[in-house]
Amino acid sequence: MESTLRLQSLVFVTALLLVVLSQAPPAAQSGAPSPPAASPKLAGYKRDLAVDIDSMKEFTQQMVDSVFSFGELGFQEVETSRYLTGILKQNGFRIEQPVAGIPTAWTATWGTGKPVIALGSDVDCIPQASQKPGVAYHDPIIEGAPGHGEGHNSGMPMNVTAALALKRLMEREHIAGTIVLWPGIAEELLATKAYFVRAGVFKDADVVLFAHVGSNLGVGWGDSAGTGLVSVEYSFKGESAHAAAAPWRGRSALDAVELMDVGWNFRREHLRPQQRSHYVISNGGDQPNVVPPNATVWYYFRELDYEHIKDLWDIGNRMSKAAAMMTDTEASMRVLGSAWPAHMNKVVAETMYANIKGVGLPKWSADDEKLAVALQHELKVPEVGLAKEIQPLRGKEKLADNEKGFGGSDDIGDVSWNVPTVTLNYPANFEAGPGHNWANGVAMATPIAHKGVTAGAKVQAMTALDLMMRPELVTQAWDYFKNVQTKDRKYVPLIRPDDKPAIWLNEQVMAKYRPEMQKYYYDPTKYRTYLEQLGIKYPTVR
Ligand SMILES: [Zn+2]
């Protein structure tokens, strides 16, 4: 999620306030006919999955640490994709790449027939978030370089572990079904999942089990408390001139950008409080003595639903034209990404939640706890350590606008309006950082991440197995999707028919840092862990 760990606590608090929590067993909450209780055979298979996934701990740790060390920004996930598809190919999965015209996007498929269960998670990282893992203060591996300050290095390794264990069990017991793995590419740019939907990546999927790093094991259903958005770039074209000798002959594109931004910041007071909007000037000219003939400003317009997102976007479009008129420049606009506000499936969430309770939280060591508390102390946030208790199942079919309190967005929303979907949160991190920050990377190649991913993999695999062995769950999930979720609201993509994935983004930044970063790629043939390779004592605290 292009978001922070705070999301979970906010959603959690919201859920608590709404008193929508229930102690009833999952089947009793769905309103649908109660499914037959899970058979002893299914319970036995789940135990086998757990044992198998525990036996893969070292393999899981190597994947988590490797992807952490690649630290690739959105659309540039070259090493990450090569590495993960390599493992899957070796294990008999059929790889398709590229997907939807996106070079680093792929799917990996194994199995035959129904149901088709699609396991996804994001893989891109955050600009300037380079950080040594296991160190409880800011200490970059490479100053200024990108890094996994959102924890996206852990989700696909978790899905790979889950898928390999599931595949072995399906082979052994001749269980029908298809597993599809797919990475969320450029999620921090909200830039691909609408294109995946448009390209038909999910057209055969029965259920999508998405996953996002968090500070606890958890899942929810219904309206998300977050926003959707459209990511739009406005470019202005003027005329250069000697800024001192003949400024009257110039038309400054940067003036247009600044006037648009000033206009937006005045307008902000008169927008709904639910909106979030922010911008960066991605091109502000070359040097002061040349009147900038080209300039670009990049906006994220966030709101709670499709209509309000479109409203913000329209205001932005008008403002860009007004700024162009004021400066006698020309404005153009292009879409770089989009995300629908998510709505998660009740039946699948309840099924997953039963497995969450069965798996439980990892056993944290004294060192794990020490790292968490030290970083919390460093950042002056409550020193609560690691998660000790599983959160209740959270969910409500429709949240009113004033019940939504979280600004972040995630383009899994687009998927959730096309196929029954849930997002598993797994405890590979802890509450501390503000999100999109070096601090959110501290735990991400440590035993905390490794244990959290192992726990999450069990939940993913067991939930997929439930869906394969209890077809009535898939039927009920689609019943909720068709007759509840999409009854009054139909998906209309925010991307327009001619929009294309912005695959050029981050190319230059990665080209700048990659050569230096390559020296720090994790080598599991030489080192047991990435911490060992970097020579970091775990934990390192002040
Ligand atoms: Zn994320």
Coordinates of C-alpha atoms and ligand atoms in Angstrom, one line a residue:
M1 CA 0.0 0.0 0.0
E2 CA 1.2 3.4 -0.8
S3 CA 0.5 4.1 2.8
T4 CA 1.8 3.6 6.3
L5 CA 1.5 1.1 9.0
R6 CA -0.8 3.7 10.7
L7 CA -3.5 2.5 8.3
Q8 CA -4.0 -0.6 10.3
S9 CA -4.3 1.1 13.6
L10 CA -6.6 3.7 12.2
V11 CA -8.8 1.2 10.5
F12 CA -8.7 -0.9 13.6
V13 CA -9.7 2.1 15.8
T14 CA -12.4 3.0 13.4
A15 CA -13.7 -0.5 13.5
L16 CA -13.7 -0.5 17.2
L17 CA -15.6 2.8 17.4
L18 CA -18.2 1.4 15.0
V19 CA -18.6 -1.6 17.2
V20 CA -18.8 -3.8 14.1
L21 CA -16.6 -6.4 15.8
S22 CA -18.1 -9.7 16.5
Q23 CA -17.0 -12.7 18.4
A24 CA -19.1 -15.0 16.3
P25 CA -17.5 -17.7 14.2
P26 CA -16.8 -16.6 10.6
A27 CA -19.6 -18.6 9.0
A28 CA -22.2 -17.1 11.3
Q29 CA -21.3 -13.5 10.2
S30 CA -21.7 -13.9 6.5
G31 CA -25.4 -13.9 6.3
A32 CA -25.1 -16.7 3.7
P33 CA -26.0 -20.3 4.5
S34 CA -23.4 -21.7 6.9
P35 CA -20.8 -23.7 5.0
P36 CA -20.1 -27.2 6.3
A37 CA -17.5 -27.2 9.0
A38 CA -14.0 -27.8 7.8
S39 CA -13.3 -31.4 7.6
P40 CA -10.6 -33.2 9.7
K41 CA -8.9 -33.9 6.4
L42 CA -8.6 -30.2 5.6
A43 CA -7.4 -29.5 9.1
G44 CA -4.7 -32.2 8.6
Y45 CA -3.6 -30.7 5.3
K46 CA -3.3 -27.2 7.0
R47 CA -1.0 -28.7 9.6
D48 CA 1.1 -30.2 6.7
L49 CA 1.2 -26.8 5.1
A50 CA 2.4 -25.2 8.3
V51 CA 5.1 -27.8 8.8
D52 CA 6.3 -27.4 5.2
I53 CA 6.4 -23.6 5.4
D54 CA 8.3 -23.8 8.7
S55 CA 10.9 -26.1 7.0
M56 CA 11.3 -23.4 4.3
K57 CA 12.4 -20.7 6.8
E58 CA 15.9 -20.3 5.4
F59 CA 14.6 -20.1 1.8
T60 CA 12.1 -17.5 2.8
Q61 CA 14.7 -15.5 4.6
Q62 CA 16.9 -15.5 1.5
M63 CA 14.1 -14.2 -0.7
V64 CA 13.2 -11.5 1.8
D65 CA 16.8 -10.4 2.2
S66 CA 17.5 -10.6 -1.6
V67 CA 14.6 -8.4 -2.6
F68 CA 15.5 -6.0 0.2
S69 CA 19.0 -5.6 -1.2
F70 CA 17.8 -4.9 -4.8
G71 CA 15.8 -1.8 -3.6
E72 CA 14.2 -1.0 -6.9
L73 CA 11.8 1.9 -7.6
G74 CA 8.5 1.5 -9.4
F75 CA 8.7 0.3 -13.1
Q76 CA 12.4 -0.5 -12.5
E77 CA 11.9 -3.8 -10.6
V78 CA 14.3 -5.6 -13.0
E79 CA 16.4 -7.7 -10.6
T80 CA 13.5 -8.4 -8.4
S81 CA 11.4 -9.7 -11.2
R82 CA 14.3 -11.7 -12.7
Y83 CA 15.0 -13.3 -9.3
L84 CA 11.5 -14.2 -8.3
T85 CA 10.4 -15.5 -11.8
G86 CA 13.7 -17.5 -11.8
I87 CA 12.7 -19.3 -8.6
L88 CA 9.1 -19.9 -9.8
K89 CA 10.2 -21.2 -13.2
Q90 CA 12.6 -23.6 -11.5
N91 CA 9.6 -24.9 -9.5
G92 CA 7.5 -25.6 -12.6
F93 CA 5.5 -22.3 -12.8
R94 CA 4.7 -20.9 -16.3
I95 CA 6.0 -17.3 -16.6
E96 CA 4.4 -14.7 -18.7
Q97 CA 6.3 -11.4 -19.0
P98 CA 5.7 -8.6 -19.9
V99 CA 2.2 -8.1 -18.8
A100 CA -0.1 -5.2 -19.9
G101 CA 2.9 -3.7 -21.8
I102 CA 4.9 -3.3 -18.6
P103 CA 8.4 -4.8 -18.9
T104 CA 8.8 -5.7 -15.2
A105 CA 5.3 -7.1 -14.8
W106 CA 4.7 -10.8 -14.9
T107 CA 2.4 -13.7 -13.9
A108 CA 3.5 -17.2 -12.8
T109 CA 0.9 -19.9 -13.2
W110 CA 0.8 -23.5 -12.0
G111 CA -2.0 -26.1 -11.8
T112 CA -5.1 -26.8 -13.8
G113 CA -8.8 -26.0 -13.5
K114 CA -10.9 -24.2 -11.0
P115 CA -10.7 -22.4 -8.7
V116 CA -8.0 -19.9 -9.9
I117 CA -6.5 -18.2 -6.9
A118 CA -4.3 -15.2 -7.6
L119 CA -1.7 -14.3 -5.0
G120 CA -0.3 -10.7 -5.3
S121 CA 1.8 -8.2 -3.4
D122 CA 3.8 -5.1 -4.3
V123 CA 7.5 -5.1 -5.0
D124 CA 8.7 -1.5 -5.5
C125 CA 10.5 0.7 -3.0
I126 CA 10.7 4.3 -1.9
P127 CA 13.0 7.1 -3.1
Q128 CA 15.9 8.0 -0.7
A129 CA 14.9 5.4 1.9
S130 CA 18.2 3.5 1.9
Q131 CA 18.7 2.1 5.4
K132 CA 20.8 -0.5 7.1
P133 CA 18.5 -3.2 8.5
G134 CA 18.5 -4.0 12.2
V135 CA 19.9 -0.5 13.1
A136 CA 17.6 1.6 15.3
Y137 CA 18.6 5.0 13.9
H138 CA 19.0 6.6 10.5
D139 CA 22.0 5.0 8.8
P140 CA 21.7 4.6 5.1
I141 CA 23.5 1.8 3.2
I142 CA 24.0 4.4 0.4
E143 CA 23.1 8.1 1.1
G144 CA 20.3 9.2 -1.2
A145 CA 19.6 5.8 -2.7
P146 CA 16.2 4.2 -2.9
G147 CA 15.3 1.6 -0.3
H148 CA 12.5 -0.6 1.1
G149 CA 11.0 2.1 3.4
E150 CA 7.6 0.6 2.9
G151 CA 8.5 -3.1 3.3
H152 CA 7.5 -4.2 -0.2
N153 CA 10.4 -6.6 -0.2
S154 CA 8.5 -9.1 1.9
G155 CA 5.1 -9.7 0.2
M156 CA 6.1 -11.6 -2.9
P157 CA 8.6 -13.8 -1.1
M158 CA 5.8 -14.6 1.3
N159 CA 3.5 -15.6 -1.7
V160 CA 6.2 -17.7 -3.3
T161 CA 6.7 -19.7 -0.1
A162 CA 2.9 -20.1 0.3
A163 CA 2.6 -21.2 -3.4
L164 CA 5.4 -23.7 -3.3
A165 CA 4.0 -25.4 -0.1
L166 CA 0.5 -25.4 -1.6
K167 CA 1.7 -26.8 -4.9
R168 CA 3.5 -29.7 -3.1
L169 CA 0.3 -30.5 -1.2
M170 CA -1.9 -30.3 -4.3
E171 CA 0.4 -32.7 -6.1
R172 CA 0.5 -35.1 -3.2
E173 CA -3.3 -35.1 -2.7
H174 CA -4.3 -34.5 -6.4
I175 CA -6.2 -31.3 -5.5
A176 CA -7.6 -29.4 -8.5
G177 CA -7.0 -25.7 -8.9
T178 CA -4.7 -23.1 -10.3
I179 CA -2.3 -20.8 -8.5
V180 CA -1.3 -17.5 -10.2
L181 CA 1.3 -15.2 -8.7
W182 CA 1.5 -11.6 -9.8
P183 CA 3.6 -8.7 -8.4
G184 CA 2.2 -5.2 -7.8
I185 CA 4.5 -3.2 -10.0
A186 CA 5.1 0.6 -9.3
E187 CA 2.4 0.5 -6.5
E188 CA 4.0 3.6 -5.0
L189 CA 3.0 5.4 -8.2
L190 CA -0.4 3.8 -8.2
A191 CA 0.5 3.0 -11.7
T192 CA -0.3 -0.5 -12.8
K193 CA -3.2 -2.4 -11.3
A194 CA -5.8 -0.6 -13.4
Y195 CA -3.8 -1.6 -16.5
F196 CA -3.6 -5.2 -15.2
V197 CA -7.4 -5.2 -15.0
R198 CA -7.8 -3.6 -18.5
A199 CA -5.4 -6.3 -19.9
G200 CA -7.5 -9.1 -18.4
V201 CA -4.9 -10.4 -15.9
F202 CA -7.8 -11.2 -13.5
K203 CA -10.5 -12.3 -16.0
D204 CA -10.2 -16.0 -15.0
A205 CA -9.4 -15.4 -11.3
D206 CA -12.0 -16.6 -8.8
V207 CA -10.4 -14.9 -5.8
V208 CA -7.4 -12.6 -5.3
L209 CA -5.5 -13.0 -2.1
F210 CA -3.4 -9.8 -1.9
A211 CA -1.0 -9.1 0.9
H212 CA 0.7 -6.1 2.4
V213 CA 3.2 -5.8 5.1
G214 CA 1.9 -4.5 8.5
S215 CA 2.6 -4.6 12.2
N216 CA 0.1 -7.4 12.9
L217 CA -1.7 -10.3 11.3
G218 CA -5.0 -9.0 10.1
V219 CA -7.6 -8.7 7.4
G220 CA -10.8 -6.7 6.8
W221 CA -13.7 -6.5 4.5
G222 CA -16.1 -3.8 3.2
D223 CA -15.2 -0.2 2.4
S224 CA -11.7 0.8 3.0
A225 CA -11.0 3.8 5.2
G226 CA -8.6 5.2 2.6
T227 CA -8.9 7.2 -0.5
G228 CA -8.6 6.6 -4.2
L229 CA -6.7 8.9 -6.5
V230 CA -5.6 10.0 -9.9
S231 CA -2.0 10.9 -10.5
V232 CA -1.7 13.6 -13.1
E233 CA 1.2 15.5 -14.6
Y234 CA 0.7 19.0 -16.0
S235 CA 3.4 20.3 -18.4
F236 CA 3.7 23.9 -19.6
K237 CA 5.4 25.1 -22.7
G238 CA 6.7 28.7 -23.0
E239 CA 9.6 30.4 -24.7
S240 CA 13.2 30.7 -23.4
A241 CA 15.0 34.0 -23.4
H242 CA 18.0 35.5 -21.7
A243 CA 16.6 36.1 -18.2
A244 CA 18.5 39.4 -17.8
A245 CA 19.1 40.7 -21.3
A246 CA 15.7 40.1 -22.8
P247 CA 13.3 38.7 -20.2
W248 CA 10.3 40.4 -22.0
R249 CA 10.9 38.0 -24.9
G250 CA 10.5 34.9 -22.7
R251 CA 7.4 33.1 -21.5
S252 CA 8.1 31.2 -18.4
A253 CA 6.7 27.7 -18.0
L254 CA 7.8 27.7 -14.4
D255 CA 5.7 30.8 -13.8
A256 CA 2.7 28.7 -15.0
V257 CA 3.6 25.9 -12.6
E258 CA 3.9 28.2 -9.7
L259 CA 0.7 30.0 -10.4
M260 CA -1.1 26.7 -10.7
D261 CA 0.3 25.6 -7.3
V262 CA -0.6 28.9 -5.7
G263 CA -4.1 28.6 -7.1
W264 CA -4.4 25.1 -5.8
N265 CA -3.2 26.0 -2.4
F266 CA -5.8 28.8 -2.1
R267 CA -8.5 26.5 -3.4
R268 CA -7.6 23.9 -0.9
E269 CA -9.5 25.7 1.9
H270 CA -12.7 25.3 -0.2
L271 CA -12.4 21.6 -0.9
R272 CA -13.9 18.8 1.1
P273 CA -11.9 18.0 4.2
Q274 CA -11.8 14.4 3.1
Q275 CA -9.5 15.2 0.1
R276 CA -5.8 14.9 0.1
S277 CA -3.8 16.6 -2.7
H278 CA -0.1 17.1 -3.1
Y279 CA 2.4 17.8 -5.8
V280 CA 6.1 17.9 -6.7
I281 CA 7.6 20.1 -9.4
S282 CA 9.3 17.4 -11.5
N283 CA 10.8 19.9 -13.9
G284 CA 11.4 23.5 -12.8
G285 CA 13.8 24.6 -15.5
D286 CA 17.5 24.4 -16.1
Q287 CA 19.3 27.4 -14.7
P288 CA 18.3 30.9 -13.5
N289 CA 19.5 32.9 -16.5
V290 CA 17.4 30.9 -19.0
V291 CA 13.7 31.6 -18.8
P292 CA 12.3 28.1 -18.4
P293 CA 10.6 27.1 -21.7
N294 CA 9.3 23.8 -20.2
A295 CA 8.1 23.0 -16.7
T296 CA 6.1 20.2 -15.1
V297 CA 4.2 19.7 -11.9
W298 CA 2.9 16.3 -10.8
Y299 CA -0.2 16.1 -8.7
Y300 CA -1.9 13.3 -6.7
F301 CA -5.6 14.1 -6.3
R302 CA -7.2 11.9 -3.6
E303 CA -10.8 11.6 -2.6
L304 CA -13.1 9.0 -1.2
D305 CA -14.9 7.9 -4.3
Y306 CA -14.8 7.9 -8.1
E307 CA -17.0 11.0 -8.5
H308 CA -15.1 13.2 -6.0
I309 CA -11.8 12.1 -7.5
K310 CA -13.1 13.2 -10.9
D311 CA -14.2 16.5 -9.4
L312 CA -10.7 17.3 -8.1
W313 CA -9.2 16.3 -11.4
D314 CA -11.5 18.6 -13.3
I315 CA -10.6 21.5 -11.0
G316 CA -6.9 20.7 -11.6
N317 CA -7.5 20.7 -15.4
R318 CA -9.2 24.1 -15.3
M319 CA -6.5 25.6 -13.1
S320 CA -3.8 24.4 -15.5
K321 CA -5.6 26.2 -18.3
A322 CA -6.0 29.3 -16.2
A323 CA -2.3 29.3 -15.3
A324 CA -1.4 28.9 -19.0
M325 CA -3.6 31.9 -19.8
M326 CA -1.9 34.0 -17.2
T327 CA 1.5 33.3 -18.6
D328 CA 0.8 32.9 -22.3
T329 CA 2.1 29.4 -22.2
E330 CA 0.5 26.1 -23.3
A331 CA -0.7 23.5 -20.8
S332 CA -0.9 19.7 -21.4
M333 CA -1.9 16.9 -19.1
R334 CA -1.2 13.2 -18.9
V335 CA -2.2 10.5 -16.4
L336 CA 0.6 8.7 -14.6
G337 CA -1.5 6.5 -12.3
S338 CA -4.9 5.9 -10.6
A339 CA -6.5 3.9 -7.9
W340 CA -10.0 3.1 -6.9
P341 CA -10.9 3.2 -3.2
A342 CA -10.9 -0.5 -2.2
H343 CA -13.8 -2.7 -1.1
M344 CA -12.8 -6.1 0.3
N345 CA -14.8 -9.3 0.2
K346 CA -16.6 -10.4 3.3
V347 CA -16.6 -14.2 2.8
V348 CA -12.9 -14.4 1.9
A349 CA -12.0 -12.1 4.8
E350 CA -13.8 -14.3 7.2
T351 CA -12.2 -17.4 5.8
M352 CA -8.8 -15.8 6.1
Y353 CA -9.5 -14.6 9.6
A354 CA -10.2 -18.1 10.8
N355 CA -6.7 -19.1 9.5
I356 CA -5.1 -16.0 11.1
K357 CA -6.5 -17.2 14.5
G358 CA -5.2 -20.7 13.8
V359 CA -1.6 -19.5 12.8
G360 CA -1.2 -16.8 15.4
L361 CA 1.6 -14.3 15.8
P362 CA 5.3 -15.3 15.6
K363 CA 7.3 -15.8 18.8
W364 CA 9.4 -12.6 19.0
S365 CA 12.9 -12.8 20.6
A366 CA 14.2 -10.4 23.2
D367 CA 16.4 -8.9 20.4
D368 CA 13.4 -8.4 18.1
E369 CA 11.7 -6.5 20.9
K370 CA 14.8 -4.5 21.7
L371 CA 15.0 -3.3 18.1
A372 CA 11.4 -2.3 18.1
V373 CA 11.4 -0.4 21.3
A374 CA 14.7 1.3 20.5
L375 CA 13.4 2.6 17.1
Q376 CA 10.2 3.7 18.8
H377 CA 12.2 5.6 21.4
E378 CA 14.4 7.1 18.6
L379 CA 11.3 8.4 16.8
K380 CA 9.5 9.5 20.0
V381 CA 6.4 7.4 19.4
P382 CA 4.8 5.1 22.0
E383 CA 7.2 2.3 23.0
V384 CA 4.8 -0.5 22.5
G385 CA 7.3 -3.0 21.0
L386 CA 6.0 -5.7 18.6
A387 CA 2.5 -6.9 18.2
K388 CA 1.5 -9.3 21.0
E389 CA -2.2 -9.8 20.2
I390 CA -4.1 -10.5 17.0
Q391 CA -6.5 -7.8 15.9
P392 CA -10.2 -8.6 15.7
L393 CA -11.7 -9.0 12.2
R394 CA -12.5 -5.6 11.0
G395 CA -15.2 -4.7 8.5
K396 CA -18.3 -2.8 7.6
E397 CA -20.1 -2.9 4.2
K398 CA -20.4 0.8 3.8
L399 CA -18.4 3.4 5.7
A400 CA -19.8 6.9 5.8
D401 CA -17.4 9.7 4.7
N402 CA -16.9 10.8 8.3
E403 CA -15.9 7.2 9.3
K404 CA -13.0 7.2 6.9
G405 CA -9.9 8.7 8.4
F406 CA -7.0 7.5 6.4
G407 CA -5.5 9.4 3.5
G408 CA -3.5 6.7 1.7
S409 CA -4.5 4.9 -1.4
D410 CA -3.7 1.5 -3.0
D411 CA -4.4 0.5 -6.5
I412 CA -5.5 -3.0 -5.3
G413 CA -8.8 -1.1 -5.1
D414 CA -9.2 -1.5 -8.9
V415 CA -8.7 -5.2 -8.5
S416 CA -11.2 -5.4 -5.6
W417 CA -14.0 -4.0 -7.9
N418 CA -13.4 -6.7 -10.5
V419 CA -12.9 -9.9 -8.5
P420 CA -13.4 -10.9 -4.8
T421 CA -10.3 -9.7 -3.1
V422 CA -8.8 -9.3 0.3
T423 CA -5.5 -7.9 1.6
L424 CA -3.7 -9.9 4.3
N425 CA -1.6 -7.8 6.6
Y426 CA 1.3 -9.8 8.1
P427 CA 3.6 -8.7 10.9
A428 CA 6.9 -8.3 9.1
N429 CA 7.3 -4.8 10.7
F430 CA 6.2 -2.9 13.7
E431 CA 4.6 0.5 14.5
A432 CA 7.2 3.2 14.4
G433 CA 8.0 5.0 11.2
P434 CA 5.8 7.6 9.5
G435 CA 5.6 5.5 6.3
H436 CA 7.6 6.1 3.1
N437 CA 10.6 6.6 5.3
W438 CA 13.9 5.0 6.1
A439 CA 12.5 4.0 9.5
N440 CA 9.9 1.7 7.9
G441 CA 12.8 -0.3 6.4
V442 CA 14.7 -1.0 9.6
A443 CA 12.9 -4.3 10.3
M444 CA 12.6 -5.5 6.8
A445 CA 15.7 -7.7 6.5
T446 CA 15.8 -8.9 10.1
P447 CA 14.3 -11.9 12.0
I448 CA 11.2 -9.8 12.5
A449 CA 10.5 -9.7 8.8
H450 CA 11.5 -13.3 8.3
K451 CA 9.1 -14.6 11.0
G452 CA 6.3 -12.3 10.0
V453 CA 6.6 -13.6 6.4
T454 CA 6.6 -17.2 7.5
A455 CA 3.4 -16.6 9.5
G456 CA 1.8 -14.7 6.6
A457 CA 2.7 -17.5 4.2
K458 CA 0.8 -20.0 6.3
V459 CA -2.3 -17.9 6.3
Q460 CA -2.1 -17.3 2.5
A461 CA -1.6 -21.0 1.8
M462 CA -4.3 -22.2 4.2
T463 CA -6.8 -19.7 2.8
A464 CA -6.1 -20.7 -0.8
L465 CA -6.5 -24.3 0.3
D466 CA -9.9 -23.5 1.9
L467 CA -11.0 -22.0 -1.4
M468 CA -9.9 -25.0 -3.3
M469 CA -11.4 -27.6 -1.1
R470 CA -14.6 -25.8 -0.2
P471 CA -16.1 -24.5 -3.5
E472 CA -19.1 -23.2 -1.7
L473 CA -16.8 -20.4 -0.3
V474 CA -16.0 -19.2 -3.8
T475 CA -19.7 -19.2 -4.7
Q476 CA -20.5 -17.2 -1.5
A477 CA -17.7 -14.8 -2.2
W478 CA -19.1 -14.1 -5.7
D479 CA -22.6 -13.8 -4.2
Y480 CA -21.3 -11.0 -1.9
F481 CA -19.4 -9.4 -4.8
K482 CA -22.4 -9.4 -7.2
N483 CA -25.3 -8.8 -4.9
V484 CA -23.9 -6.6 -2.2
Q485 CA -20.6 -4.9 -3.2
T486 CA -21.4 -4.0 -6.8
K487 CA -25.2 -3.8 -6.5
D488 CA -25.2 0.0 -6.6
R489 CA -21.7 0.8 -7.7
K490 CA -20.0 -0.3 -10.9
Y491 CA -16.4 0.0 -11.7
V492 CA -15.5 2.7 -14.2
P493 CA -11.7 2.9 -14.6
L494 CA -10.1 6.3 -13.9
I495 CA -7.6 5.6 -16.7
R496 CA -8.9 6.7 -20.1
P497 CA -8.8 4.3 -23.1
D498 CA -5.7 6.0 -24.6
D499 CA -3.7 6.2 -21.3
K500 CA -0.6 4.0 -21.1
P501 CA 1.5 2.8 -18.2
A502 CA 4.2 5.4 -17.3
I503 CA 7.0 2.9 -17.7
W504 CA 9.7 5.5 -18.1
L505 CA 9.3 6.7 -14.5
N506 CA 12.3 6.3 -12.1
E507 CA 14.6 5.2 -15.0
Q508 CA 17.1 8.0 -14.4
V509 CA 17.2 7.6 -10.6
M510 CA 17.8 3.9 -10.8
A511 CA 20.4 4.4 -13.5
K512 CA 22.2 6.8 -11.1
Y513 CA 22.2 4.5 -8.0
R514 CA 22.1 1.0 -9.4
P515 CA 25.9 0.6 -10.0
E516 CA 26.6 1.4 -6.4
M517 CA 23.7 -0.6 -5.1
Q518 CA 24.9 -3.7 -7.0
K519 CA 27.9 -3.9 -4.6
Y520 CA 25.4 -4.5 -1.8
Y521 CA 23.2 -7.2 -3.4
Y522 CA 22.8 -10.0 -1.0
D523 CA 24.8 -13.2 -1.8
P524 CA 23.2 -16.1 0.0
T525 CA 26.0 -18.5 -1.2
K526 CA 28.5 -16.6 1.0
Y527 CA 26.4 -15.2 3.9
R528 CA 23.7 -16.8 6.0
T529 CA 21.8 -13.6 6.2
Y530 CA 22.0 -10.0 4.8
L531 CA 22.7 -8.7 8.3
E532 CA 25.8 -11.0 8.3
Q533 CA 26.9 -9.8 4.9
L534 CA 26.6 -6.1 6.0
G535 CA 28.4 -6.9 9.3
I536 CA 25.5 -5.6 11.4
K537 CA 25.2 -6.8 14.9
Y538 CA 21.5 -7.5 15.6
P539 CA 20.1 -5.3 17.0
T540 CA 22.2 -2.2 16.8
V541 CA 20.8 0.4 19.1
R542 CA 22.2 3.7 20.5
Ligands
ZN1 ZN 2.6 -0.5 0.3

